[in-house]
Every structure is written in C-alpha cells, then in structure tokens.
Amino acid sequence: MSLAVRAASIGAAAFAVHAAVNSRALRRPPTPSDSVGERVSVLLPARDEATRIGPTLRALLAQTGVPRLEILVLDDGSTDATADVVRATAGDDPRVRLIEGGTEVPAGWLGKPWACARLADAAGPAATVLVFLDADVTVAPDGLARTVALLRDARLQLVSPYPRQLADGIGPRLVQPLLQWSWLSFLPLRAAEHSARESLAVANGQLLAVDADAYRTWGGHAAVRSDVIEDVALARAAKRHGYRATVADGTDIATCRMYDDWPALCEGYTKSLWAAFGSPAGATAVMSSLLALYVLPPAAAVSSLLRGRPRAAVVPLLGYAAGVAGRLVSARRTGGRSRDALAHPASIAVLAGLTARSWHARRTGTLTWRGRSLDAASTAR
C-alpha cells in the first residue's frame, strides 16, 4: 500500500474528528426571553423570483418577537411577476415596502452587492440591525428574534445562521451538503470567530445579520462591490475593521432550496466557484487535496479488492469510512440526509469538475448570472 493512501486515510480521519469537535462548538441561536426591542430591517433583493418570494415573504410577516420590524424588498429589474407577487402577498401591511429598481448596475459593481447596498441605504439610520435575506429562504416564526438575540448575546457584529439546505435530485444531493461539511471539517470555528485573519472568514448570504453601525463603519456592501462571493467578502471586511463575524447553526430557524435541479446548480456554482480559491493554482491545490483525501482511499480499496488483495484494502476502506463519518457528522448536525454521506467521493469528484468548469468560464469571459455578465466587475476586483 502506498504512503499516499495511508496519509490520506489518516487525514480524512483527522478532519472527521475536527468536524465532530466543531459540531459541538457551533453556536445555536438562543430563544430570547422577551421581544427584541431594536428596529430590525429585513433586506430582500429579488430578481426574477416570482415563484419563490411568496412563501419567503409570508414567513417574514408571521414573525414573532420583533415588534419593530420593517421588510424592504428590492425588485431588481425582474422580467417576471416578482413585484406583483410582493404586492399581493403584503397587501396593506405597513411593515413591507417594495422598491422597484431598474436593470442598470454602476460600473465596478455586481448586481447583488448593488441591490443590497441600495436596500441598506433605504433602511435609513433608525435601523440598528440589518438582516440580508435571499428570496429562497423561509424563516421560522421565531427565526429573526433568535438571530438578533445571537448577534447581541454573543457580542458579534456579523452572524449568518446557516439555513438547513433542501436538496432533491442527484446533483443537488451530491453537491449542496458540501457547503456545511466544508467549514465544519476544515475551519476552527471558535478560533476563527476571534481571529482577525481574513482567511478564516466564513459567512452565508442566504441569512446574514449585521450590526447596522458596524456595517456602515466597514463600508457596507460598497466594500465588496465587485466580489462574486460577497457574503464571505463581507465577513472579511468586518474582520479588517476589528469586528467579530461567524456562522452559526440555523438548521431549525430557516430553510433554503438554492437549486431545483442540476442545470440550475451547475449555473450557480459555475458563476462563483472560481472566486473561492483565489487563483487557478489555489483551486488546483485545494481540489487535488480533496481528491487525495476522499477519492484516493476508496479508489485504492476497490483496486486492491479487484486484484484479490483484501488485506491491502483494509486501511483505504477505513479512510473511506472516515470521509463518510465526517459527512455524517455534518448531516446530523445540519439536518441533511445521512445516507447521502456514502457518496462522498462522488461529491468531491463532482465539485472538482464544477470548479474546472467555473475557471474555464472565467478564462473565456462567459460568466453570467440572472442575465447579467459578471466578468467586467469581477475583473475590477
């Protein structure tokens, strides 16, 4: 058996243990003993979200424990009935304000940071907490109150309770669980929370709450205007200014279905994966490491068994089991499907393919999202 297989198996086991430790350290939004007294502005950018935004908005209108709540929805140049759905769902509820925007995005900006910046400006100085929410996220009735309680009780300036990810179909079930698994396995959560190192920043823009004063101090979304992965960039901006930012367990306060099928998932990951690793060399290094840790051991085990050498398959099988164990820890902690952990090597292989596809689109200038080109602004980073 090669030294590489042994090392990969040991590494997979070590990261599984780390995931288990992190799962215990992961912050949980508390249940506040009283209503939130602050003015909370929920900021909801929406572009062609007519089929999704209705349930999201109804869930926001059903919130409890947040008496000073306003909900600002920006219809970001939609070509469907997004604005009509918002009006029909909100009715005459004074907490909801619909802002209808055009399709023009200023030079140097990407669409979502620009929409979020406009919403933050519209919230005005009275808001003390800003909650950025994607149109495909459904928040539990006490979700906002618990999010604000976590922000304040833990003395954070940015927190993103990670919603439970809903995934159906082979593609989404292979790829989506890797979101939570990745930071549970590789990021020292509590150390990252207190560290000023930007490389340890992690966030999820699906549900992200910030202290309004801190947000304005670090420059808000203007500081990340050209970042494709603007949520992580926002956490880095917070850290640069000495603020504390982290993810938390949002499993029981929100759900999100990012993609309905493989084509949508493929498009979404293609537009952003290139930005996750800094450079082609960085992407190659990370993907090579993941393939070595989680694909090499099961491949070696299969090879040994096919050659009639069952004893040689023991260690690589243990390496495969360690990879599965890490995924099981993540699934059980974040509401995922435990049985999907068995396909972890396939998940890593698919992720590597999507990363290559993303860099190809980046190099050929074909990055788009929701009908807008991403290349001009992202090149200006």
Short mmCIF file of C-alpha atoms in Angstrom, two decimals:
data_model
loop_
_atom_site.label_atom_id
_atom_site.label_comp_id
_atom_site.label_asym_id
_atom_site.label_seq_id
_atom_site.Cartn_x
_atom_site.Cartn_y
_atom_site.Cartn_z
CA MET A 1 0.00 0.00 0.00
CA SER A 2 1.33 3.46 -0.88
CA LEU A 3 2.29 6.03 1.69
CA ALA A 4 -0.09 8.46 -0.01
CA VAL A 5 -3.08 6.22 0.68
CA ARG A 6 -2.09 5.83 4.33
CA ALA A 7 -1.59 9.57 4.72
CA ALA A 8 -4.91 10.34 3.02
CA SER A 9 -6.76 7.88 5.26
CA ILE A 10 -5.22 9.39 8.38
CA GLY A 11 -6.02 12.89 7.15
CA ALA A 12 -9.66 12.00 6.45
CA ALA A 13 -9.94 10.60 9.97
CA ALA A 14 -8.41 13.73 11.49
CA PHE A 15 -10.82 16.03 9.68
CA ALA A 16 -13.77 13.85 10.69
CA VAL A 17 -12.74 14.29 14.32
CA HIS A 18 -12.41 18.03 13.75
CA ALA A 19 -15.91 18.13 12.29
CA ALA A 20 -17.23 16.40 15.39
CA VAL A 21 -15.48 18.93 17.65
CA ASN A 22 -16.79 21.82 15.57
CA SER A 23 -20.31 20.47 15.64
CA ARG A 24 -20.27 20.84 19.42
CA ALA A 25 -18.75 24.32 19.26
CA LEU A 26 -21.16 25.61 16.63
CA ARG A 27 -23.24 28.43 18.06
CA ARG A 28 -27.01 27.98 18.25
CA PRO A 29 -29.37 30.95 18.16
CA PRO A 30 -30.92 31.26 21.64
CA THR A 31 -34.60 31.74 22.36
CA PRO A 32 -34.94 35.31 23.71
CA SER A 33 -36.82 35.75 26.95
CA ASP A 34 -38.58 38.84 25.66
CA SER A 35 -39.34 40.63 22.42
CA VAL A 36 -36.50 42.26 20.53
CA GLY A 37 -36.60 45.97 21.28
CA GLU A 38 -34.44 47.04 18.35
CA ARG A 39 -35.54 48.21 14.94
CA VAL A 40 -34.82 45.31 12.59
CA SER A 41 -34.74 45.85 8.85
CA VAL A 42 -35.00 42.75 6.67
CA LEU A 43 -33.45 43.48 3.29
CA LEU A 44 -34.62 41.23 0.49
CA PRO A 45 -33.13 41.63 -3.01
CA ALA A 46 -35.20 39.85 -5.66
CA ARG A 47 -34.59 39.36 -9.37
CA ASP A 48 -37.00 37.07 -11.21
CA GLU A 49 -38.17 35.40 -8.00
CA ALA A 50 -41.93 35.26 -8.66
CA THR A 51 -42.10 31.52 -7.96
CA ARG A 52 -40.14 31.75 -4.70
CA ILE A 53 -40.72 35.05 -2.96
CA GLY A 54 -44.32 34.45 -1.85
CA PRO A 55 -43.53 31.84 0.85
CA THR A 56 -40.48 33.83 1.92
CA LEU A 57 -42.50 36.99 2.45
CA ARG A 58 -45.37 35.19 4.18
CA ALA A 59 -42.89 33.69 6.64
CA LEU A 60 -41.48 37.15 7.37
CA LEU A 61 -44.94 38.56 8.00
CA ALA A 62 -45.55 35.76 10.52
CA GLN A 63 -42.51 36.63 12.65
CA THR A 64 -42.94 36.86 16.41
CA GLY A 65 -40.90 38.73 18.99
CA VAL A 66 -39.80 41.52 16.61
CA PRO A 67 -42.35 44.30 17.06
CA ARG A 68 -40.20 46.96 15.34
CA LEU A 69 -39.79 45.12 12.06
CA GLU A 70 -39.63 46.51 8.55
CA ILE A 71 -39.27 44.45 5.38
CA LEU A 72 -37.72 46.11 2.36
CA VAL A 73 -37.95 44.27 -0.95
CA LEU A 74 -35.98 45.44 -3.97
CA ASP A 75 -37.39 44.24 -7.27
CA ASP A 76 -34.07 44.27 -9.09
CA GLY A 77 -35.17 44.66 -12.70
CA SER A 78 -37.22 41.46 -12.76
CA THR A 79 -38.72 40.31 -16.04
CA ASP A 80 -41.38 38.22 -14.33
CA ALA A 81 -44.18 38.99 -11.85
CA THR A 82 -41.95 39.35 -8.78
CA ALA A 83 -43.31 42.80 -7.89
CA ASP A 84 -46.91 41.67 -8.34
CA VAL A 85 -46.37 38.71 -6.03
CA VAL A 86 -44.86 41.01 -3.38
CA ARG A 87 -47.83 43.38 -3.58
CA ALA A 88 -50.37 40.57 -3.43
CA THR A 89 -48.64 38.87 -0.51
CA ALA A 90 -48.01 42.01 1.54
CA GLY A 91 -51.45 43.55 0.97
CA ASP A 92 -51.69 46.69 3.05
CA ASP A 93 -49.23 45.54 5.73
CA PRO A 94 -47.30 48.71 6.65
CA ARG A 95 -44.18 46.73 7.52
CA VAL A 96 -43.49 45.94 3.86
CA ARG A 97 -42.02 48.42 1.41
CA LEU A 98 -41.43 47.48 -2.22
CA ILE A 99 -38.64 49.31 -4.04
CA GLU A 100 -38.70 48.90 -7.77
CA GLY A 101 -35.29 49.22 -9.36
CA GLY A 102 -34.02 49.33 -12.90
CA THR A 103 -31.57 46.99 -14.56
CA GLU A 104 -28.60 49.37 -14.60
CA VAL A 105 -25.75 48.44 -12.31
CA PRO A 106 -22.96 51.01 -11.84
CA ALA A 107 -19.55 50.28 -13.30
CA GLY A 108 -17.41 48.21 -10.95
CA TRP A 109 -20.41 46.72 -9.13
CA LEU A 110 -22.01 43.30 -9.36
CA GLY A 111 -25.76 43.02 -9.21
CA LYS A 112 -26.32 41.55 -5.76
CA PRO A 113 -23.93 43.83 -3.81
CA TRP A 114 -25.52 46.82 -5.56
CA ALA A 115 -29.03 45.64 -4.65
CA CYS A 116 -28.00 45.03 -1.03
CA ALA A 117 -26.33 48.44 -0.80
CA ARG A 118 -29.49 50.14 -2.09
CA LEU A 119 -31.60 48.28 0.44
CA ALA A 120 -29.27 49.22 3.30
CA ASP A 121 -29.46 52.88 2.28
CA ALA A 122 -33.25 52.65 2.15
CA ALA A 123 -33.37 51.23 5.67
CA GLY A 124 -32.09 54.53 6.97
CA PRO A 125 -30.30 55.43 10.21
CA ALA A 126 -33.10 54.24 12.50
CA ALA A 127 -32.36 50.56 11.87
CA THR A 128 -29.99 49.03 14.41
CA VAL A 129 -29.89 45.52 12.89
CA LEU A 130 -29.85 44.74 9.19
CA VAL A 131 -30.83 41.23 8.09
CA PHE A 132 -29.97 40.34 4.50
CA LEU A 133 -32.15 37.53 3.24
CA ASP A 134 -32.30 35.64 -0.05
CA ALA A 135 -35.66 35.18 -1.73
CA ASP A 136 -35.44 31.37 -1.49
CA VAL A 137 -35.13 31.30 2.32
CA THR A 138 -38.07 30.55 4.60
CA VAL A 139 -37.61 31.73 8.18
CA ALA A 140 -39.33 30.07 11.14
CA PRO A 141 -41.70 32.29 13.17
CA ASP A 142 -39.08 32.93 15.86
CA GLY A 143 -36.14 32.95 13.41
CA LEU A 144 -35.50 36.68 13.27
CA ALA A 145 -35.81 37.16 17.03
CA ARG A 146 -33.36 34.33 17.66
CA THR A 147 -30.93 35.65 15.06
CA VAL A 148 -30.88 39.09 16.66
CA ALA A 149 -30.52 37.52 20.11
CA LEU A 150 -27.48 35.57 18.91
CA LEU A 151 -25.92 38.67 17.36
CA ARG A 152 -26.25 40.55 20.62
CA ASP A 153 -25.73 37.80 23.20
CA ALA A 154 -22.51 36.60 21.55
CA ARG A 155 -21.31 40.19 21.01
CA LEU A 156 -20.91 39.69 17.30
CA GLN A 157 -21.12 42.29 14.57
CA LEU A 158 -21.95 39.82 11.79
CA VAL A 159 -23.56 36.41 12.05
CA SER A 160 -25.05 34.10 9.47
CA PRO A 161 -27.17 31.27 10.86
CA TYR A 162 -26.74 28.61 8.17
CA PRO A 163 -30.19 27.55 6.96
CA ARG A 164 -30.99 23.88 6.50
CA GLN A 165 -30.31 23.17 2.85
CA LEU A 166 -33.12 21.43 0.98
CA ALA A 167 -31.84 19.35 -1.92
CA ASP A 168 -33.62 16.91 -4.21
CA GLY A 169 -32.27 15.12 -7.26
CA ILE A 170 -28.89 13.52 -7.68
CA GLY A 171 -26.91 16.67 -8.48
CA PRO A 172 -28.13 18.86 -5.59
CA ARG A 173 -27.89 15.94 -3.14
CA LEU A 174 -24.29 15.34 -4.16
CA VAL A 175 -23.13 18.95 -4.02
CA GLN A 176 -25.25 21.01 -1.61
CA PRO A 177 -24.26 19.16 1.60
CA LEU A 178 -20.64 20.10 0.92
CA LEU A 179 -21.42 23.68 1.96
CA GLN A 180 -21.76 22.97 5.67
CA TRP A 181 -19.40 19.99 5.60
CA SER A 182 -16.54 22.13 4.31
CA TRP A 183 -16.41 24.64 7.15
CA LEU A 184 -17.30 22.09 9.82
CA SER A 185 -14.39 19.94 8.66
CA PHE A 186 -11.69 22.49 7.95
CA LEU A 187 -12.38 25.75 9.81
CA PRO A 188 -11.62 26.09 13.54
CA LEU A 189 -14.89 27.87 14.28
CA ARG A 190 -14.31 29.40 17.69
CA ALA A 191 -10.73 30.41 16.86
CA ALA A 192 -11.92 31.89 13.56
CA GLU A 193 -14.59 33.90 15.35
CA HIS A 194 -11.99 35.71 17.47
CA SER A 195 -9.23 35.84 14.86
CA ALA A 196 -8.53 38.89 12.70
CA ARG A 197 -7.25 36.67 9.89
CA GLU A 198 -9.40 37.23 6.83
CA SER A 199 -8.59 33.75 5.54
CA LEU A 200 -10.65 32.36 8.42
CA ALA A 201 -13.77 34.31 7.48
CA VAL A 202 -16.91 32.38 6.56
CA ALA A 203 -20.47 33.54 6.03
CA ASN A 204 -23.64 32.70 4.16
CA GLY A 205 -25.61 35.46 2.49
CA GLN A 206 -28.81 33.42 2.50
CA LEU A 207 -29.44 34.71 6.03
CA LEU A 208 -26.96 37.24 7.36
CA ALA A 209 -27.44 39.72 10.19
CA VAL A 210 -25.18 42.68 10.93
CA ASP A 211 -24.97 45.44 13.47
CA ALA A 212 -26.01 48.47 11.44
CA ASP A 213 -23.37 50.84 12.85
CA ALA A 214 -20.57 48.33 12.27
CA TYR A 215 -21.83 47.70 8.74
CA ARG A 216 -21.61 51.39 7.92
CA THR A 217 -18.16 51.65 9.52
CA TRP A 218 -16.60 48.96 7.35
CA GLY A 219 -18.19 50.44 4.24
CA GLY A 220 -21.15 48.12 3.85
CA HIS A 221 -21.58 46.39 0.51
CA ALA A 222 -19.56 49.11 -1.19
CA ALA A 223 -16.51 47.44 0.34
CA VAL A 224 -17.35 44.21 -1.55
CA ARG A 225 -18.97 45.73 -4.64
CA SER A 226 -17.16 43.50 -7.15
CA ASP A 227 -16.98 40.26 -5.15
CA VAL A 228 -18.87 37.30 -6.58
CA ILE A 229 -18.88 35.62 -3.16
CA GLU A 230 -19.97 38.80 -1.45
CA ASP A 231 -21.05 37.18 1.82
CA VAL A 232 -17.59 35.86 2.68
CA ALA A 233 -16.08 39.14 1.46
CA LEU A 234 -18.41 40.98 3.83
CA ALA A 235 -17.15 38.90 6.75
CA ARG A 236 -13.58 39.67 5.71
CA ALA A 237 -14.35 43.37 5.60
CA ALA A 238 -15.75 43.12 9.12
CA LYS A 239 -12.60 41.38 10.35
CA ARG A 240 -10.39 44.03 8.70
CA HIS A 241 -12.06 46.60 10.94
CA GLY A 242 -11.66 44.57 14.12
CA TYR A 243 -15.20 43.17 14.25
CA ARG A 244 -16.29 39.64 15.05
CA ALA A 245 -18.06 37.57 12.42
CA THR A 246 -19.04 33.92 12.26
CA VAL A 247 -21.51 31.33 11.05
CA ALA A 248 -24.00 29.64 13.36
CA ASP A 249 -26.44 26.76 13.33
CA GLY A 250 -29.58 27.93 11.56
CA THR A 251 -30.97 24.44 10.99
CA ASP A 252 -34.15 24.95 12.98
CA ILE A 253 -34.75 28.64 12.21
CA ALA A 254 -34.59 28.71 8.39
CA THR A 255 -34.60 26.53 5.28
CA CYS A 256 -33.29 27.23 1.80
CA ARG A 257 -33.68 25.47 -1.52
CA MET A 258 -30.96 27.04 -3.62
CA TYR A 259 -31.41 24.96 -6.74
CA ASP A 260 -34.28 22.87 -8.06
CA ASP A 261 -32.26 20.78 -10.48
CA TRP A 262 -28.82 20.06 -11.91
CA PRO A 263 -28.82 22.75 -14.66
CA ALA A 264 -29.61 25.48 -12.12
CA LEU A 265 -26.99 24.17 -9.69
CA CYS A 266 -24.39 23.92 -12.44
CA GLU A 267 -25.03 27.51 -13.49
CA GLY A 268 -24.90 28.78 -9.91
CA TYR A 269 -21.66 27.06 -8.97
CA THR A 270 -20.04 27.94 -12.28
CA LYS A 271 -20.52 31.66 -11.65
CA SER A 272 -18.90 31.60 -8.21
CA LEU A 273 -16.52 28.68 -7.62
CA TRP A 274 -13.63 30.33 -9.43
CA ALA A 275 -13.66 33.08 -6.79
CA ALA A 276 -13.49 30.69 -3.85
CA PHE A 277 -9.81 29.78 -4.20
CA GLY A 278 -8.07 32.97 -5.29
CA SER A 279 -6.30 31.66 -8.38
CA PRO A 280 -6.14 28.65 -10.70
CA ALA A 281 -3.16 27.42 -8.70
CA GLY A 282 -5.12 27.74 -5.47
CA ALA A 283 -8.10 25.92 -6.94
CA THR A 284 -5.84 23.16 -8.23
CA ALA A 285 -4.16 22.78 -4.86
CA VAL A 286 -7.43 22.60 -2.93
CA MET A 287 -9.16 20.24 -5.35
CA SER A 288 -6.09 17.99 -5.55
CA SER A 289 -6.00 17.79 -1.75
CA LEU A 290 -9.70 16.94 -1.53
CA LEU A 291 -9.40 14.29 -4.23
CA ALA A 292 -6.41 12.78 -2.43
CA LEU A 293 -8.19 12.75 0.93
CA TYR A 294 -11.57 11.46 -0.14
CA VAL A 295 -11.29 9.79 -3.55
CA LEU A 296 -7.87 8.13 -3.41
CA PRO A 297 -8.62 5.80 -0.45
CA PRO A 298 -11.84 4.27 -1.86
CA ALA A 299 -10.22 4.01 -5.30
CA ALA A 300 -7.28 2.17 -3.75
CA ALA A 301 -9.63 -0.10 -1.81
CA VAL A 302 -11.54 -1.05 -4.97
CA SER A 303 -8.28 -1.66 -6.81
CA SER A 304 -7.00 -3.95 -4.03
CA LEU A 305 -10.23 -5.91 -3.89
CA LEU A 306 -10.32 -6.37 -7.66
CA ARG A 307 -6.78 -7.74 -7.52
CA GLY A 308 -7.72 -10.22 -4.83
CA ARG A 309 -5.81 -8.47 -2.03
CA PRO A 310 -8.44 -7.89 0.68
CA ARG A 311 -5.89 -7.22 3.42
CA ALA A 312 -4.42 -4.36 1.41
CA ALA A 313 -7.90 -2.84 1.19
CA VAL A 314 -8.37 -2.51 4.96
CA VAL A 315 -6.63 0.84 5.51
CA PRO A 316 -8.09 2.57 2.42
CA LEU A 317 -11.54 1.28 3.40
CA LEU A 318 -11.02 2.85 6.80
CA GLY A 319 -10.04 6.07 5.01
CA TYR A 320 -13.28 5.94 3.02
CA ALA A 321 -15.20 5.28 6.23
CA ALA A 322 -13.55 8.32 7.83
CA GLY A 323 -14.69 10.52 4.96
CA VAL A 324 -18.21 9.18 5.29
CA ALA A 325 -18.06 9.75 9.05
CA GLY A 326 -17.22 13.42 8.54
CA ARG A 327 -20.17 13.82 6.23
CA LEU A 328 -22.42 12.00 8.70
CA VAL A 329 -21.42 14.43 11.45
CA SER A 330 -22.31 17.34 9.17
CA ALA A 331 -25.60 15.80 8.02
CA ARG A 332 -26.80 15.03 11.53
CA ARG A 333 -25.80 18.45 12.80
CA THR A 334 -27.35 20.43 9.95
CA GLY A 335 -30.44 18.42 9.00
CA GLY A 336 -29.07 16.69 5.90
CA ARG A 337 -29.63 13.16 4.62
CA SER A 338 -27.30 10.75 6.40
CA ARG A 339 -27.38 8.14 3.63
CA ASP A 340 -26.01 10.63 1.10
CA ALA A 341 -22.73 10.56 3.03
CA LEU A 342 -21.96 7.20 1.39
CA ALA A 343 -21.50 9.03 -1.92
CA HIS A 344 -18.92 11.45 -0.50
CA PRO A 345 -16.17 10.50 -3.01
CA ALA A 346 -18.58 11.19 -5.87
CA SER A 347 -19.49 14.54 -4.28
CA ILE A 348 -15.83 15.58 -4.22
CA ALA A 349 -15.32 14.47 -7.82
CA VAL A 350 -18.35 16.48 -8.97
CA LEU A 351 -17.12 19.53 -7.05
CA ALA A 352 -13.74 19.27 -8.78
CA GLY A 353 -15.49 19.15 -12.15
CA LEU A 354 -17.61 22.20 -11.33
CA THR A 355 -14.51 24.10 -10.21
CA ALA A 356 -12.77 23.35 -13.51
CA ARG A 357 -15.90 24.45 -15.39
CA SER A 358 -16.04 27.68 -13.40
CA TRP A 359 -12.42 28.57 -14.16
CA HIS A 360 -12.98 27.79 -17.83
CA ALA A 361 -15.91 30.22 -17.89
CA ARG A 362 -13.78 32.79 -16.09
CA ARG A 363 -10.94 32.47 -18.59
CA THR A 364 -13.25 32.63 -21.61
CA GLY A 365 -15.24 35.60 -20.33
CA THR A 366 -18.56 33.76 -20.27
CA LEU A 367 -19.51 34.19 -16.60
CA THR A 368 -23.14 35.26 -16.26
CA TRP A 369 -25.85 35.24 -13.62
CA ARG A 370 -29.51 36.10 -14.00
CA GLY A 371 -28.89 37.57 -17.42
CA ARG A 372 -26.01 39.82 -16.33
CA SER A 373 -22.35 39.44 -17.23
CA LEU A 374 -20.06 39.03 -14.22
CA ASP A 375 -16.74 39.48 -15.95
CA ALA A 376 -16.39 43.26 -16.12
CA ALA A 377 -17.00 43.91 -12.44
CA SER A 378 -15.19 40.82 -11.14
CA THR A 379 -12.14 41.66 -13.23
CA ALA A 380 -12.00 45.02 -11.45
CA ARG A 381 -11.51 43.38 -8.06
#
